[in-house]
């Protein structure tokens, strides 16, 4: 190796970011995520790690995003983004966890040393990173700690400021493809907004004027980027931004945002006097990578259009376009879901398209979607995107349409590749995609909703002392541990018409999640609570403190 770790600089700065002694950190499905005020040491060390990742990949730019997404305001987190804009390679999650948990500066330096050797990192390579944060109040201090990490190891670091998670992913890919034939776009937030809005305008040109769209920004960073997007869209699509109080303490994700809507299955109270019957509304989450749509019917009844409905709408549209472009049989569209997908959606989609169920976590969905020519993946919670394989992209640019209709459809497909953020789920890009489909199909929320009927469902969490004793198989649809619990769940599920339920440990919170669905609302609720009761008893929960609804 041509050079060594700058141990002195790392030591001196590391001493300013001591690890709290009583905490164990874990790089989970969404990076490190916990209370913002205990993450200082993690940020410093992630700064160093991101630089090493860049060196390992020959100086390619690595992204670092500081956010805790839909979680409460006091939480924060950090995750690394690999050069093509995708999630950090899984093997490095373990290294991240090890480095974050070294008890002292000495232990940290030793762990780094060992890691550099085993991972064969050539320290003479350059280190390049780009980083951003959401609007959380703990963000600025955490950024300062992260920057110390960059400084300690001598990384070339670019600050992308306060922006959405998907913009950061876009930037990483745009920077790394600059000047190549895969150039992804201009490497700035402005470049991102230009790219999306230009494609959107082309896709809706000639369609009837689109009525304004109500957007719940979750009092987060989506409010900032949403406003800029609105300016780019002008009259093409008027964005009515609500819940934009990014400076109000406690407002972030509070009684608003995509997670609130999906979990509570109701309209944010703040929109009660805003959303008119028949009007389209949507909610972003705190870092604008999740999106849930909804509308009120004539009777003022709330209807939710979640990630599963988005997948159905978008996949059907793309299949139609490939047929119209004369590419039927040449380009295969496939779907990826998780066990949380509504049974109604799985049935609808499986009758029409190849479909795959994978474990929770964007990296699993993303990788599975890469196996299709065009892979549509959405989590029920509204996180998802569409991936076009490079073969498909080439096919689209070389295909010779034989009729004007084929040529139009082909152009639409090409513009979709520009509109869609293919690096990661992106609420703003997905929102424009949905608006394109609705405009093309002349659908209101009601018609979109009628594609299939959702089965009533309930998601419950059970707080447990040790979530890692819960182990799953079959894309998390069955428990293999604790022994015997799955059999009890099966026995219960059989008693409910259309019943389905599964249990898995959360990757982001110290809880076990219980999902249940059934043909009738009250039965779905009852099944969820009874399975939660089984879990509660299994972990030796105090019978006196057993939540009343766990029957
Ligand atoms: P966990 O906490 O592992 O259930 C949650 C979501 C995931 C994913 C991650 C990352 C549900 C049930 N789970 O994971 O889908 O989005 O957060 O943010 O929605
Ligand atoms: Zn998010």
JSON list of C-alpha atoms and ligand atoms in Angstrom, two decimals, residues 69-70 285-290, ligand 2:
[
{"chain": "A", "resi": 69, "resn": "UNK", "atom": "CA", "xyz": [-37.32, 9.49, 7.25]},
{"chain": "A", "resi": 70, "resn": "UNK", "atom": "CA", "xyz": [-40.85, 9.05, 8.66]},
{"chain": "A", "resi": 285, "resn": "UNK", "atom": "CA", "xyz": [-42.80, 11.32, 4.33]},
{"chain": "A", "resi": 286, "resn": "UNK", "atom": "CA", "xyz": [-40.12, 13.29, 6.20]},
{"chain": "A", "resi": 287, "resn": "UNK", "atom": "CA", "xyz": [-37.39, 12.80, 3.60]},
{"chain": "A", "resi": 288, "resn": "UNK", "atom": "CA", "xyz": [-39.71, 12.55, 0.58]},
{"chain": "A", "resi": 289, "resn": "UNK", "atom": "CA", "xyz": [-38.99, 9.01, -0.52]},
{"chain": "A", "resi": 290, "resn": "UNK", "atom": "CA", "xyz": [-42.45, 7.62, 0.29]},
{"chain": "B", "resi": 2, "resn": "LIG", "atom": "ZN1", "xyz": [-38.42, 8.14, 3.95]}
]
